[in-house]
mmCIF file of C-alpha atoms and ligand atoms in Angstrom:
data_model
loop_
_atom_site.group_PDB
_atom_site.id
_atom_site.type_symbol
_atom_site.label_atom_id
_atom_site.label_comp_id
_atom_site.label_asym_id
_atom_site.label_seq_id
_atom_site.Cartn_x
_atom_site.Cartn_y
_atom_site.Cartn_z
ATOM 1 C CA MET A 1 0.000 0.000 0.000
ATOM 2 C CA GLN A 2 1.140 3.503 -0.774
ATOM 3 C CA GLU A 3 2.283 5.764 2.101
ATOM 4 C CA ARG A 4 -0.157 8.524 2.910
ATOM 5 C CA LEU A 5 1.034 12.013 2.002
ATOM 6 C CA ALA A 6 1.631 13.964 5.201
ATOM 7 C CA PHE A 7 -0.388 16.870 3.834
ATOM 8 C CA ALA A 8 -3.262 14.815 2.367
ATOM 9 C CA ARG A 9 -6.728 15.302 3.813
ATOM 10 C CA ALA A 10 -7.505 12.531 6.328
ATOM 11 C CA ALA A 11 -11.070 12.117 5.040
ATOM 12 C CA TYR A 12 -9.570 10.906 1.760
ATOM 13 C CA ASP A 13 -7.560 8.041 3.285
ATOM 14 C CA ALA A 14 -10.461 5.665 2.695
ATOM 15 C CA VAL A 15 -11.289 7.044 -0.754
ATOM 16 C CA ALA A 16 -10.027 4.983 -3.652
ATOM 17 C CA LEU A 17 -9.848 6.452 -7.134
ATOM 18 C CA TYR A 18 -13.029 5.439 -8.961
ATOM 19 C CA ASP A 19 -11.880 3.177 -11.751
ATOM 20 C CA PRO A 20 -14.108 0.311 -12.850
ATOM 21 C CA LYS A 21 -11.281 -0.844 -15.191
ATOM 22 C CA ARG A 22 -13.460 -0.848 -18.282
ATOM 23 C CA THR A 23 -11.754 -2.009 -21.423
ATOM 24 C CA ALA A 24 -12.983 -1.270 -24.926
ATOM 25 C CA VAL A 25 -15.423 -3.799 -26.284
ATOM 26 C CA GLU A 26 -17.361 -4.061 -29.547
ATOM 27 C CA LEU A 27 -20.805 -3.703 -27.941
ATOM 28 C CA ASP A 28 -20.952 -1.890 -24.605
ATOM 29 C CA LEU A 29 -24.258 -2.309 -22.769
ATOM 30 C CA THR A 30 -22.941 -1.308 -19.334
ATOM 31 C CA ASP A 31 -23.903 2.332 -18.849
ATOM 32 C CA ASN A 32 -27.580 2.752 -19.816
ATOM 33 C CA THR A 33 -26.871 5.612 -22.207
ATOM 34 C CA ASN A 34 -28.936 6.211 -25.356
ATOM 35 C CA LEU A 35 -27.860 3.556 -27.849
ATOM 36 C CA TRP A 36 -29.773 5.288 -30.641
ATOM 37 C CA GLY A 37 -27.430 8.260 -30.401
ATOM 38 C CA ILE A 38 -27.980 11.997 -30.149
ATOM 39 C CA PRO A 39 -31.168 13.843 -31.238
ATOM 40 C CA PRO A 40 -30.943 15.480 -34.707
ATOM 41 C CA THR A 41 -31.076 19.202 -33.869
ATOM 42 C CA ALA A 42 -28.709 18.702 -30.973
ATOM 43 C CA GLU A 43 -26.303 17.014 -33.385
ATOM 44 C CA ARG A 44 -26.526 19.914 -35.864
ATOM 45 C CA THR A 45 -25.859 22.419 -33.097
ATOM 46 C CA LEU A 46 -22.832 20.416 -32.002
ATOM 47 C CA ARG A 47 -21.412 20.239 -35.532
ATOM 48 C CA GLU A 48 -21.995 23.945 -36.175
ATOM 49 C CA MET A 49 -20.591 25.143 -32.858
ATOM 50 C CA PRO A 50 -18.922 28.530 -33.377
ATOM 51 C CA VAL A 51 -15.297 28.729 -32.275
ATOM 52 C CA ALA A 52 -16.203 31.732 -30.110
ATOM 53 C CA ALA A 53 -18.251 29.362 -27.930
ATOM 54 C CA VAL A 54 -14.996 27.730 -26.940
ATOM 55 C CA THR A 55 -12.638 30.688 -26.688
ATOM 56 C CA ARG A 56 -14.958 32.553 -24.302
ATOM 57 C CA TYR A 57 -16.190 31.382 -20.904
ATOM 58 C CA PRO A 58 -19.624 29.828 -20.717
ATOM 59 C CA THR A 59 -22.405 31.594 -18.843
ATOM 60 C CA LEU A 60 -22.107 31.670 -15.061
ATOM 61 C CA TYR A 61 -25.140 29.556 -14.132
ATOM 62 C CA ALA A 62 -26.734 28.585 -17.475
ATOM 63 C CA ALA A 63 -29.736 30.888 -17.066
ATOM 64 C CA GLU A 64 -31.162 30.216 -20.534
ATOM 65 C CA LEU A 65 -31.006 26.465 -20.034
ATOM 66 C CA LYS A 66 -32.664 26.783 -16.637
ATOM 67 C CA ALA A 67 -35.499 28.750 -18.240
ATOM 68 C CA GLU A 68 -35.991 26.021 -20.856
ATOM 69 C CA LEU A 69 -35.917 23.234 -18.250
ATOM 70 C CA ALA A 70 -38.369 25.217 -16.120
ATOM 71 C CA LEU A 71 -40.741 25.337 -19.089
ATOM 72 C CA LEU A 72 -40.410 21.589 -19.624
ATOM 73 C CA HIS A 73 -41.211 20.761 -16.011
ATOM 74 C CA GLY A 74 -43.748 23.486 -15.240
ATOM 75 C CA VAL A 75 -41.692 25.119 -12.479
ATOM 76 C CA SER A 76 -39.979 28.507 -12.198
ATOM 77 C CA ALA A 77 -36.350 28.955 -13.313
ATOM 78 C CA ASP A 78 -35.199 29.672 -9.748
ATOM 79 C CA MET A 79 -36.250 26.123 -8.865
ATOM 80 C CA ILE A 80 -33.561 24.643 -11.127
ATOM 81 C CA VAL A 81 -29.827 24.152 -10.726
ATOM 82 C CA THR A 82 -27.698 22.640 -13.490
ATOM 83 C CA GLY A 83 -24.420 20.763 -13.224
ATOM 84 C CA CYS A 84 -21.673 18.864 -14.986
ATOM 85 C CA GLY A 85 -23.700 15.667 -15.113
ATOM 86 C CA SER A 86 -26.062 14.703 -12.326
ATOM 87 C CA ASP A 87 -22.927 13.303 -10.661
ATOM 88 C CA ASP A 88 -21.893 16.931 -10.113
ATOM 89 C CA ILE A 89 -25.346 17.790 -8.775
ATOM 90 C CA LEU A 90 -25.246 14.894 -6.294
ATOM 91 C CA ASP A 91 -21.736 15.827 -5.187
ATOM 92 C CA SER A 92 -22.500 19.556 -4.871
ATOM 93 C CA ALA A 93 -25.756 18.881 -3.040
ATOM 94 C CA MET A 94 -24.030 16.601 -0.534
ATOM 95 C CA ARG A 95 -21.469 19.328 0.063
ATOM 96 C CA ALA A 96 -24.243 21.914 0.388
ATOM 97 C CA PHE A 97 -26.254 20.085 3.047
ATOM 98 C CA GLY A 98 -23.920 17.697 4.838
ATOM 99 C CA GLU A 99 -21.526 18.887 7.520
ATOM 100 C CA PRO A 100 -18.449 16.612 7.717
ATOM 101 C CA GLY A 101 -19.363 13.499 9.718
ATOM 102 C CA GLU A 102 -23.115 13.716 9.087
ATOM 103 C CA LEU A 103 -25.020 10.772 7.684
ATOM 104 C CA VAL A 104 -26.146 9.965 4.153
ATOM 105 C CA ALA A 105 -28.507 6.976 4.055
ATOM 106 C CA GLY A 106 -29.871 5.079 1.106
ATOM 107 C CA SER A 107 -31.333 1.771 0.079
ATOM 108 C CA GLU A 108 -29.144 -1.091 -1.123
ATOM 109 C CA PRO A 109 -28.706 -1.965 -3.894
ATOM 110 C CA SER A 110 -28.689 1.445 -5.551
ATOM 111 C CA PHE A 111 -26.471 3.842 -7.511
ATOM 112 C CA ALA A 112 -22.897 2.820 -6.696
ATOM 113 C CA MET A 113 -21.537 6.390 -6.743
ATOM 114 C CA ILE A 114 -23.592 7.571 -3.759
ATOM 115 C CA PRO A 115 -21.362 6.089 -1.015
ATOM 116 C CA ILE A 116 -18.372 7.429 -2.949
ATOM 117 C CA PHE A 117 -19.780 10.967 -3.153
ATOM 118 C CA ALA A 118 -20.553 10.747 0.569
ATOM 119 C CA GLN A 119 -16.942 9.773 1.282
ATOM 120 C CA MET A 120 -15.625 12.501 -1.001
ATOM 121 C CA ASN A 121 -17.531 15.021 1.103
ATOM 122 C CA ALA A 122 -16.351 13.573 4.444
ATOM 123 C CA LEU A 123 -19.864 12.299 5.189
ATOM 124 C CA ARG A 124 -20.773 8.936 6.658
ATOM 125 C CA TRP A 125 -22.699 6.460 4.507
ATOM 126 C CA ARG A 126 -25.271 3.962 5.713
ATOM 127 C CA GLY A 127 -26.801 1.506 3.262
ATOM 128 C CA ILE A 128 -29.990 -0.286 4.296
ATOM 129 C CA SER A 129 -31.009 -3.449 2.433
ATOM 130 C CA GLU A 130 -34.241 -3.069 0.533
ATOM 131 C CA ARG A 131 -37.248 -4.981 1.847
ATOM 132 C CA SER A 132 -37.214 -8.642 0.943
ATOM 133 C CA THR A 133 -39.068 -9.369 -2.251
ATOM 134 C CA THR A 134 -41.377 -11.818 -0.516
ATOM 135 C CA ALA A 135 -42.608 -9.083 1.804
ATOM 136 C CA ALA A 136 -42.954 -6.663 -1.078
ATOM 137 C CA GLN A 137 -44.142 -8.900 -3.878
ATOM 138 C CA HIS A 138 -46.994 -6.622 -4.833
ATOM 139 C CA THR A 139 -44.664 -3.711 -5.574
ATOM 140 C CA GLY A 140 -41.356 -5.380 -6.475
ATOM 141 C CA HIS A 141 -38.061 -4.264 -5.004
ATOM 142 C CA GLN A 142 -38.727 -1.464 -2.523
ATOM 143 C CA PRO A 143 -36.566 0.494 -0.078
ATOM 144 C CA ASP A 144 -37.160 -0.061 3.614
ATOM 145 C CA ILE A 145 -38.397 3.466 4.310
ATOM 146 C CA ASP A 146 -38.921 2.931 8.060
ATOM 147 C CA ALA A 147 -35.395 1.581 8.547
ATOM 148 C CA LEU A 148 -33.966 4.429 6.475
ATOM 149 C CA LEU A 149 -35.885 7.062 8.460
ATOM 150 C CA ALA A 150 -34.796 5.426 11.719
ATOM 151 C CA THR A 151 -31.175 6.304 10.897
ATOM 152 C CA THR A 152 -32.246 10.013 10.903
ATOM 153 C CA PRO A 153 -29.919 10.893 8.053
ATOM 154 C CA LYS A 154 -29.055 14.464 7.087
ATOM 155 C CA ILE A 155 -29.447 13.301 3.509
ATOM 156 C CA LEU A 156 -31.801 10.510 2.456
ATOM 157 C CA TYR A 157 -31.080 9.217 -1.048
ATOM 158 C CA LEU A 158 -33.799 7.484 -3.048
ATOM 159 C CA CYS A 159 -33.472 6.404 -6.672
ATOM 160 C CA SER A 160 -36.576 5.825 -8.795
ATOM 161 C CA PRO A 161 -36.468 3.959 -11.098
ATOM 162 C CA ASN A 162 -33.660 2.387 -9.144
ATOM 163 C CA ASN A 163 -30.273 1.578 -10.610
ATOM 164 C CA PRO A 164 -29.519 -1.391 -10.853
ATOM 165 C CA THR A 165 -32.867 -3.137 -10.230
ATOM 166 C CA GLY A 166 -35.059 -0.951 -12.461
ATOM 167 C CA ALA A 167 -37.752 -0.845 -9.755
ATOM 168 C CA LEU A 168 -39.960 2.181 -9.372
ATOM 169 C CA ILE A 169 -40.397 3.292 -5.763
ATOM 170 C CA ALA A 170 -44.047 3.300 -4.689
ATOM 171 C CA ARG A 171 -45.434 6.836 -4.553
ATOM 172 C CA ALA A 172 -46.725 6.296 -1.014
ATOM 173 C CA SER A 173 -43.203 5.363 0.149
ATOM 174 C CA ILE A 174 -41.717 8.524 -1.339
ATOM 175 C CA GLU A 175 -44.432 10.653 0.261
ATOM 176 C CA ARG A 176 -43.860 8.982 3.619
ATOM 177 C CA ALA A 177 -40.110 9.472 3.412
ATOM 178 C CA ILE A 178 -40.617 13.172 2.724
ATOM 179 C CA ALA A 179 -43.239 13.594 5.438
ATOM 180 C CA HIS A 180 -41.012 12.086 8.146
ATOM 181 C CA ALA A 181 -37.503 13.081 7.018
ATOM 182 C CA ARG A 182 -35.580 15.462 9.271
ATOM 183 C CA GLY A 183 -33.002 16.332 6.606
ATOM 184 C CA VAL A 184 -32.983 16.664 2.827
ATOM 185 C CA VAL A 185 -34.476 13.977 0.578
ATOM 186 C CA PHE A 186 -32.714 13.423 -2.745
ATOM 187 C CA ILE A 187 -34.845 11.665 -5.342
ATOM 188 C CA ASP A 188 -32.637 10.559 -8.212
ATOM 189 C CA GLU A 189 -34.740 10.382 -11.373
ATOM 190 C CA ALA A 190 -31.964 9.681 -13.888
ATOM 191 C CA TYR A 191 -34.273 7.173 -15.620
ATOM 192 C CA ALA A 192 -37.654 8.825 -14.998
ATOM 193 C CA GLU A 193 -38.347 9.484 -18.693
ATOM 194 C CA PHE A 194 -38.562 5.721 -19.254
ATOM 195 C CA ALA A 195 -40.943 5.269 -16.327
ATOM 196 C CA GLY A 196 -43.285 8.037 -17.404
ATOM 197 C CA VAL A 197 -43.794 9.105 -13.777
ATOM 198 C CA SER A 198 -41.978 11.604 -11.606
ATOM 199 C CA SER A 199 -42.034 13.089 -8.123
ATOM 200 C CA ILE A 200 -41.392 16.626 -9.380
ATOM 201 C CA ASP A 201 -44.849 17.724 -8.229
ATOM 202 C CA LEU A 202 -43.774 16.995 -4.630
ATOM 203 C CA VAL A 203 -41.319 19.904 -4.578
ATOM 204 C CA ALA A 204 -44.285 22.270 -4.347
ATOM 205 C CA ARG A 205 -45.270 20.593 -1.070
ATOM 206 C CA SER A 206 -41.923 20.336 0.649
ATOM 207 C CA GLU A 207 -38.846 22.485 0.994
ATOM 208 C CA ARG A 208 -36.669 19.435 1.727
ATOM 209 C CA VAL A 209 -37.052 17.603 -1.596
ATOM 210 C CA LEU A 210 -34.436 17.747 -4.341
ATOM 211 C CA ILE A 211 -35.269 15.923 -7.582
ATOM 212 C CA ILE A 212 -32.167 15.024 -9.586
ATOM 213 C CA ARG A 213 -32.364 14.539 -13.350
ATOM 214 C CA THR A 214 -29.926 14.043 -16.223
ATOM 215 C CA MET A 215 -29.647 14.495 -19.974
ATOM 216 C CA SER A 216 -27.256 11.522 -20.168
ATOM 217 C CA LYS A 217 -29.894 8.859 -20.707
ATOM 218 C CA ALA A 218 -33.118 9.717 -22.602
ATOM 219 C CA TYR A 219 -31.485 12.740 -24.289
ATOM 220 C CA GLY A 220 -28.361 10.877 -25.416
ATOM 221 C CA LEU A 221 -25.914 13.536 -24.185
ATOM 222 C CA ALA A 222 -23.824 11.633 -21.606
ATOM 223 C CA GLY A 223 -20.517 12.820 -23.085
ATOM 224 C CA LEU A 224 -21.468 16.470 -22.675
ATOM 225 C CA ARG A 225 -22.182 16.001 -18.936
ATOM 226 C CA LEU A 226 -25.494 17.717 -18.245
ATOM 227 C CA GLY A 227 -27.452 17.202 -15.084
ATOM 228 C CA TYR A 228 -29.926 19.296 -13.149
ATOM 229 C CA ALA A 229 -32.008 19.335 -10.029
ATOM 230 C CA ILE A 230 -35.397 20.746 -9.112
ATOM 231 C CA GLY A 231 -36.408 21.987 -5.683
ATOM 232 C CA GLN A 232 -37.722 25.031 -3.917
ATOM 233 C CA PRO A 233 -35.661 28.182 -4.653
ATOM 234 C CA SER A 234 -34.023 28.357 -1.202
ATOM 235 C CA LEU A 235 -32.897 24.707 -1.436
ATOM 236 C CA VAL A 236 -31.668 25.061 -5.012
ATOM 237 C CA MET A 237 -29.725 28.218 -4.132
ATOM 238 C CA GLU A 238 -27.627 26.241 -1.626
ATOM 239 C CA VAL A 239 -26.735 23.690 -4.300
ATOM 240 C CA GLU A 240 -25.916 26.465 -6.766
ATOM 241 C CA LYS A 241 -23.555 28.098 -4.245
ATOM 242 C CA SER A 242 -21.855 24.787 -3.567
ATOM 243 C CA ARG A 243 -21.656 23.972 -7.290
ATOM 244 C CA GLY A 244 -19.973 27.249 -8.186
ATOM 245 C CA PRO A 245 -19.834 29.235 -11.448
ATOM 246 C CA TYR A 246 -18.978 28.099 -14.998
ATOM 247 C CA LYS A 247 -19.631 24.414 -14.309
ATOM 248 C CA LEU A 248 -21.646 23.737 -17.460
ATOM 249 C CA ASN A 249 -19.411 24.024 -20.506
ATOM 250 C CA ALA A 250 -20.550 26.209 -23.416
ATOM 251 C CA MET A 251 -21.014 23.361 -25.894
ATOM 252 C CA ALA A 252 -23.107 21.369 -23.440
ATOM 253 C CA GLU A 253 -25.305 24.365 -22.724
ATOM 254 C CA ARG A 254 -25.966 25.145 -26.400
ATOM 255 C CA VAL A 255 -26.561 21.541 -27.432
ATOM 256 C CA ALA A 256 -28.906 20.936 -24.503
ATOM 257 C CA LEU A 257 -30.902 24.048 -25.391
ATOM 258 C CA SER A 258 -31.357 22.758 -28.951
ATOM 259 C CA ALA A 259 -32.401 19.328 -27.738
ATOM 260 C CA LEU A 260 -34.965 20.778 -25.355
ATOM 261 C CA ARG A 261 -36.377 23.260 -27.883
ATOM 262 C CA TYR A 262 -36.485 21.148 -31.036
ATOM 263 C CA ASP A 263 -35.944 17.459 -30.288
ATOM 264 C CA SER A 264 -38.726 16.578 -27.863
ATOM 265 C CA GLU A 265 -40.424 14.398 -30.493
ATOM 266 C CA TRP A 266 -37.235 12.403 -31.141
ATOM 267 C CA VAL A 267 -36.725 11.942 -27.403
ATOM 268 C CA ALA A 268 -40.325 10.793 -26.851
ATOM 269 C CA GLU A 269 -40.140 8.369 -29.806
ATOM 270 C CA HIS A 270 -36.913 6.810 -28.592
ATOM 271 C CA VAL A 271 -38.091 6.575 -25.002
ATOM 272 C CA ALA A 272 -41.171 4.702 -26.276
ATOM 273 C CA LEU A 273 -38.952 2.451 -28.381
ATOM 274 C CA ALA A 274 -36.678 1.700 -25.412
ATOM 275 C CA VAL A 275 -39.724 0.776 -23.325
ATOM 276 C CA THR A 276 -41.101 -1.544 -26.039
ATOM 277 C CA LEU A 277 -37.735 -3.218 -26.577
ATOM 278 C CA ARG A 278 -37.141 -3.508 -22.823
ATOM 279 C CA GLU A 279 -40.255 -5.658 -22.599
ATOM 280 C CA ARG A 280 -39.244 -7.618 -25.717
ATOM 281 C CA LEU A 281 -35.822 -8.223 -24.178
ATOM 282 C CA ALA A 282 -37.416 -9.366 -20.900
ATOM 283 C CA GLY A 283 -39.529 -11.809 -22.929
ATOM 284 C CA ALA A 284 -36.454 -13.150 -24.725
ATOM 285 C CA LEU A 285 -34.661 -13.621 -21.388
ATOM 286 C CA ARG A 286 -37.675 -15.463 -19.962
ATOM 287 C CA ALA A 287 -37.669 -17.698 -23.037
ATOM 288 C CA MET A 288 -34.085 -18.656 -22.041
ATOM 289 C CA GLY A 289 -35.375 -19.748 -18.627
ATOM 290 C CA LEU A 290 -34.216 -16.593 -16.820
ATOM 291 C CA ALA A 291 -36.347 -14.360 -14.585
ATOM 292 C CA PRO A 292 -35.653 -10.672 -15.377
ATOM 293 C CA MET A 293 -36.871 -8.196 -12.765
ATOM 294 C CA PRO A 294 -39.641 -5.818 -13.778
ATOM 295 C CA SER A 295 -37.956 -2.593 -14.945
ATOM 296 C CA ALA A 296 -39.210 0.960 -15.377
ATOM 297 C CA ALA A 297 -35.875 2.130 -16.824
ATOM 298 C CA ASN A 298 -33.876 1.642 -20.055
ATOM 299 C CA PHE A 299 -32.126 -1.450 -18.741
ATOM 300 C CA VAL A 300 -33.037 -4.894 -17.502
ATOM 301 C CA CYS A 301 -31.603 -6.555 -14.416
ATOM 302 C CA VAL A 302 -31.629 -10.329 -14.607
ATOM 303 C CA PRO A 303 -30.489 -12.759 -11.920
ATOM 304 C CA VAL A 304 -27.706 -14.977 -13.302
ATOM 305 C CA ALA A 305 -25.535 -17.243 -11.142
ATOM 306 C CA GLN A 306 -21.793 -16.550 -11.339
ATOM 307 C CA CYS A 307 -22.527 -13.195 -12.980
ATOM 308 C CA VAL A 308 -18.915 -12.022 -13.011
ATOM 309 C CA ALA A 309 -17.741 -15.127 -14.873
ATOM 310 C CA VAL A 310 -20.733 -14.945 -17.232
ATOM 311 C CA GLY A 311 -19.980 -11.259 -17.877
ATOM 312 C CA GLN A 312 -16.360 -12.166 -18.618
ATOM 313 C CA ALA A 313 -17.403 -14.951 -20.972
ATOM 314 C CA MET A 314 -19.647 -12.446 -22.795
ATOM 315 C CA ARG A 315 -16.764 -9.999 -23.027
ATOM 316 C CA THR A 316 -14.656 -12.568 -24.844
ATOM 317 C CA ARG A 317 -17.544 -12.608 -27.339
ATOM 318 C CA GLY A 318 -17.377 -8.810 -27.750
ATOM 319 C CA VAL A 319 -20.305 -7.811 -25.520
ATOM 320 C CA ALA A 320 -20.121 -5.994 -22.177
ATOM 321 C CA VAL A 321 -22.926 -6.042 -19.617
ATOM 322 C CA ARG A 322 -22.597 -5.050 -15.969
ATOM 323 C CA PRO A 323 -22.374 -7.833 -13.381
ATOM 324 C CA PHE A 324 -23.746 -7.190 -9.879
ATOM 325 C CA PRO A 325 -22.579 -9.967 -7.553
ATOM 326 C CA ALA A 326 -24.589 -10.827 -4.426
ATOM 327 C CA LEU A 327 -27.376 -8.243 -4.592
ATOM 328 C CA PRO A 328 -29.471 -8.338 -1.399
ATOM 329 C CA HIS A 329 -32.478 -10.671 -1.811
ATOM 330 C CA VAL A 330 -31.441 -11.342 -5.422
ATOM 331 C CA GLY A 331 -27.976 -12.860 -5.540
ATOM 332 C CA ASP A 332 -25.862 -12.503 -8.663
ATOM 333 C CA ALA A 333 -27.329 -10.492 -11.520
ATOM 334 C CA LEU A 334 -26.495 -8.834 -14.825
ATOM 335 C CA ARG A 335 -27.678 -5.349 -15.768
ATOM 336 C CA ILE A 336 -28.179 -4.917 -19.494
ATOM 337 C CA SER A 337 -28.777 -1.574 -21.266
ATOM 338 C CA VAL A 338 -31.649 -1.608 -23.765
ATOM 339 C CA GLY A 339 -30.981 -0.455 -27.324
ATOM 340 C CA PRO A 340 -31.897 -1.165 -30.963
ATOM 341 C CA TRP A 341 -33.098 -4.753 -31.402
ATOM 342 C CA PRO A 342 -30.136 -5.930 -33.549
ATOM 343 C CA LEU A 343 -27.862 -4.999 -30.620
ATOM 344 C CA MET A 344 -30.102 -6.932 -28.234
ATOM 345 C CA GLU A 345 -29.925 -9.960 -30.539
ATOM 346 C CA ARG A 346 -26.157 -9.634 -30.619
ATOM 347 C CA MET A 347 -26.148 -9.538 -26.800
ATOM 348 C CA LEU A 348 -28.455 -12.582 -26.549
ATOM 349 C CA SER A 349 -26.205 -14.506 -28.926
ATOM 350 C CA ALA A 350 -23.283 -13.870 -26.546
ATOM 351 C CA LEU A 351 -25.303 -14.538 -23.374
ATOM 352 C CA ALA A 352 -26.548 -18.001 -24.365
ATOM 353 C CA PRO A 353 -23.104 -19.607 -24.930
ATOM 354 C CA ALA A 354 -21.636 -17.702 -21.952
ATOM 355 C CA LEU A 355 -24.322 -19.207 -19.690
ATOM 356 C CA ARG A 356 -23.658 -22.708 -21.041
ATOM 357 C CA GLU A 357 -19.912 -22.241 -20.631
ATOM 358 C CA VAL A 358 -20.067 -20.990 -17.036
ATOM 359 C CA ASN A 359 -23.188 -22.535 -15.537
ATOM 360 C CA GLY A 360 -23.508 -25.668 -17.674
HETATM 361 N N1 PMP B 1 -27.915 8.685 -11.089
HETATM 362 C C1 PMP B 1 -28.078 7.427 -11.517
HETATM 363 C C2 PMP B 1 -29.084 6.574 -10.864
HETATM 364 C C3 PMP B 1 -27.276 6.930 -12.543
HETATM 365 O O1 PMP B 1 -27.418 5.664 -12.958
HETATM 366 C C4 PMP B 1 -26.304 7.776 -13.138
HETATM 367 C C5 PMP B 1 -25.381 7.320 -14.247
HETATM 368 N N2 PMP B 1 -25.118 6.021 -14.348
HETATM 369 C C6 PMP B 1 -26.183 9.073 -12.651
HETATM 370 C C7 PMP B 1 -27.014 9.504 -11.634
HETATM 371 C C8 PMP B 1 -25.144 10.028 -13.161
HETATM 372 O O2 PMP B 1 -25.392 10.387 -14.480
HETATM 373 P P1 PMP B 1 -24.758 11.676 -15.120
HETATM 374 O O3 PMP B 1 -23.668 12.179 -14.249
HETATM 375 O O4 PMP B 1 -24.280 11.225 -16.458
HETATM 376 O O5 PMP B 1 -25.897 12.662 -15.222
#
């Protein structure tokens, strides 16, 4: 192990550099981005970007983009904060609300970066296993709201639809979490477009709710890093202060504006397609004798024994999916991004022999 630098911050001793050691592969279905690509007007804006957009600084806080997002979601512009990906929003918001040593709590399994962002901000992380599926059969995989509330976290993180299970959190659970929380409630809606439901309306009722969204998934702009959050103006202002100026680069801002103004039809069409093909993929997996979990997102999580070895065997066949070993109440599973059907067929043709090779 490397010696600690005498002048390094102690809170970072336990922080490892995030590096999932991804290697290039012919078909990458690991990150739930938009496998159909970028919307057409957004692409034109990107190609025609004036050089001046790069030589000058971007706007301080992306006011024009906030106004457009406000229009989309039926809120006022001062209820929106943008960031360099929703990763940046989550990080800035943790820094805004958590004093060093305070607690961030969330359900497990969920978005793997949350404990890391907590650590990066010198906060404590507490993961609580979701309720067992047998107890929650009627609603699928659900967080244990009572157990989460009992930890009295400064920040309660909920993800709906959840990554990696794809489960939508029951509306009543979200409302209960908000009603009884003593701190801030983050609701990560990175995949909400594919679910067709959102908790954005709840921000009007509570000053402690922050809804986190991204343009990396349905909008196909992951490489430009565009995230945003919605909350009451006083809450959002704290995140904006913590985020700081010039965080959204000029190209991202312009391309996102185009996508929001002119590409809503393309986005809606491709969301609908992803939903249709998600169900078709689930059917194909069931036909192989597997039991995919119900998903409200643009990916499918399917229990598969020895998932790491199966994932590796698929990689040798040019296809990457994300293995999740030992998920609570599930065991080993693979998470597969949904995309155009020929890509799904290509994935299935790698999965079948990989399963035979590893699990017999
Ligand atoms: N939240 C969830 C649940 C995610 O799955 C991801 C990306 N995998 C993010 C946030 C971060 O996305 P981005 O920074 O690209 O907006």
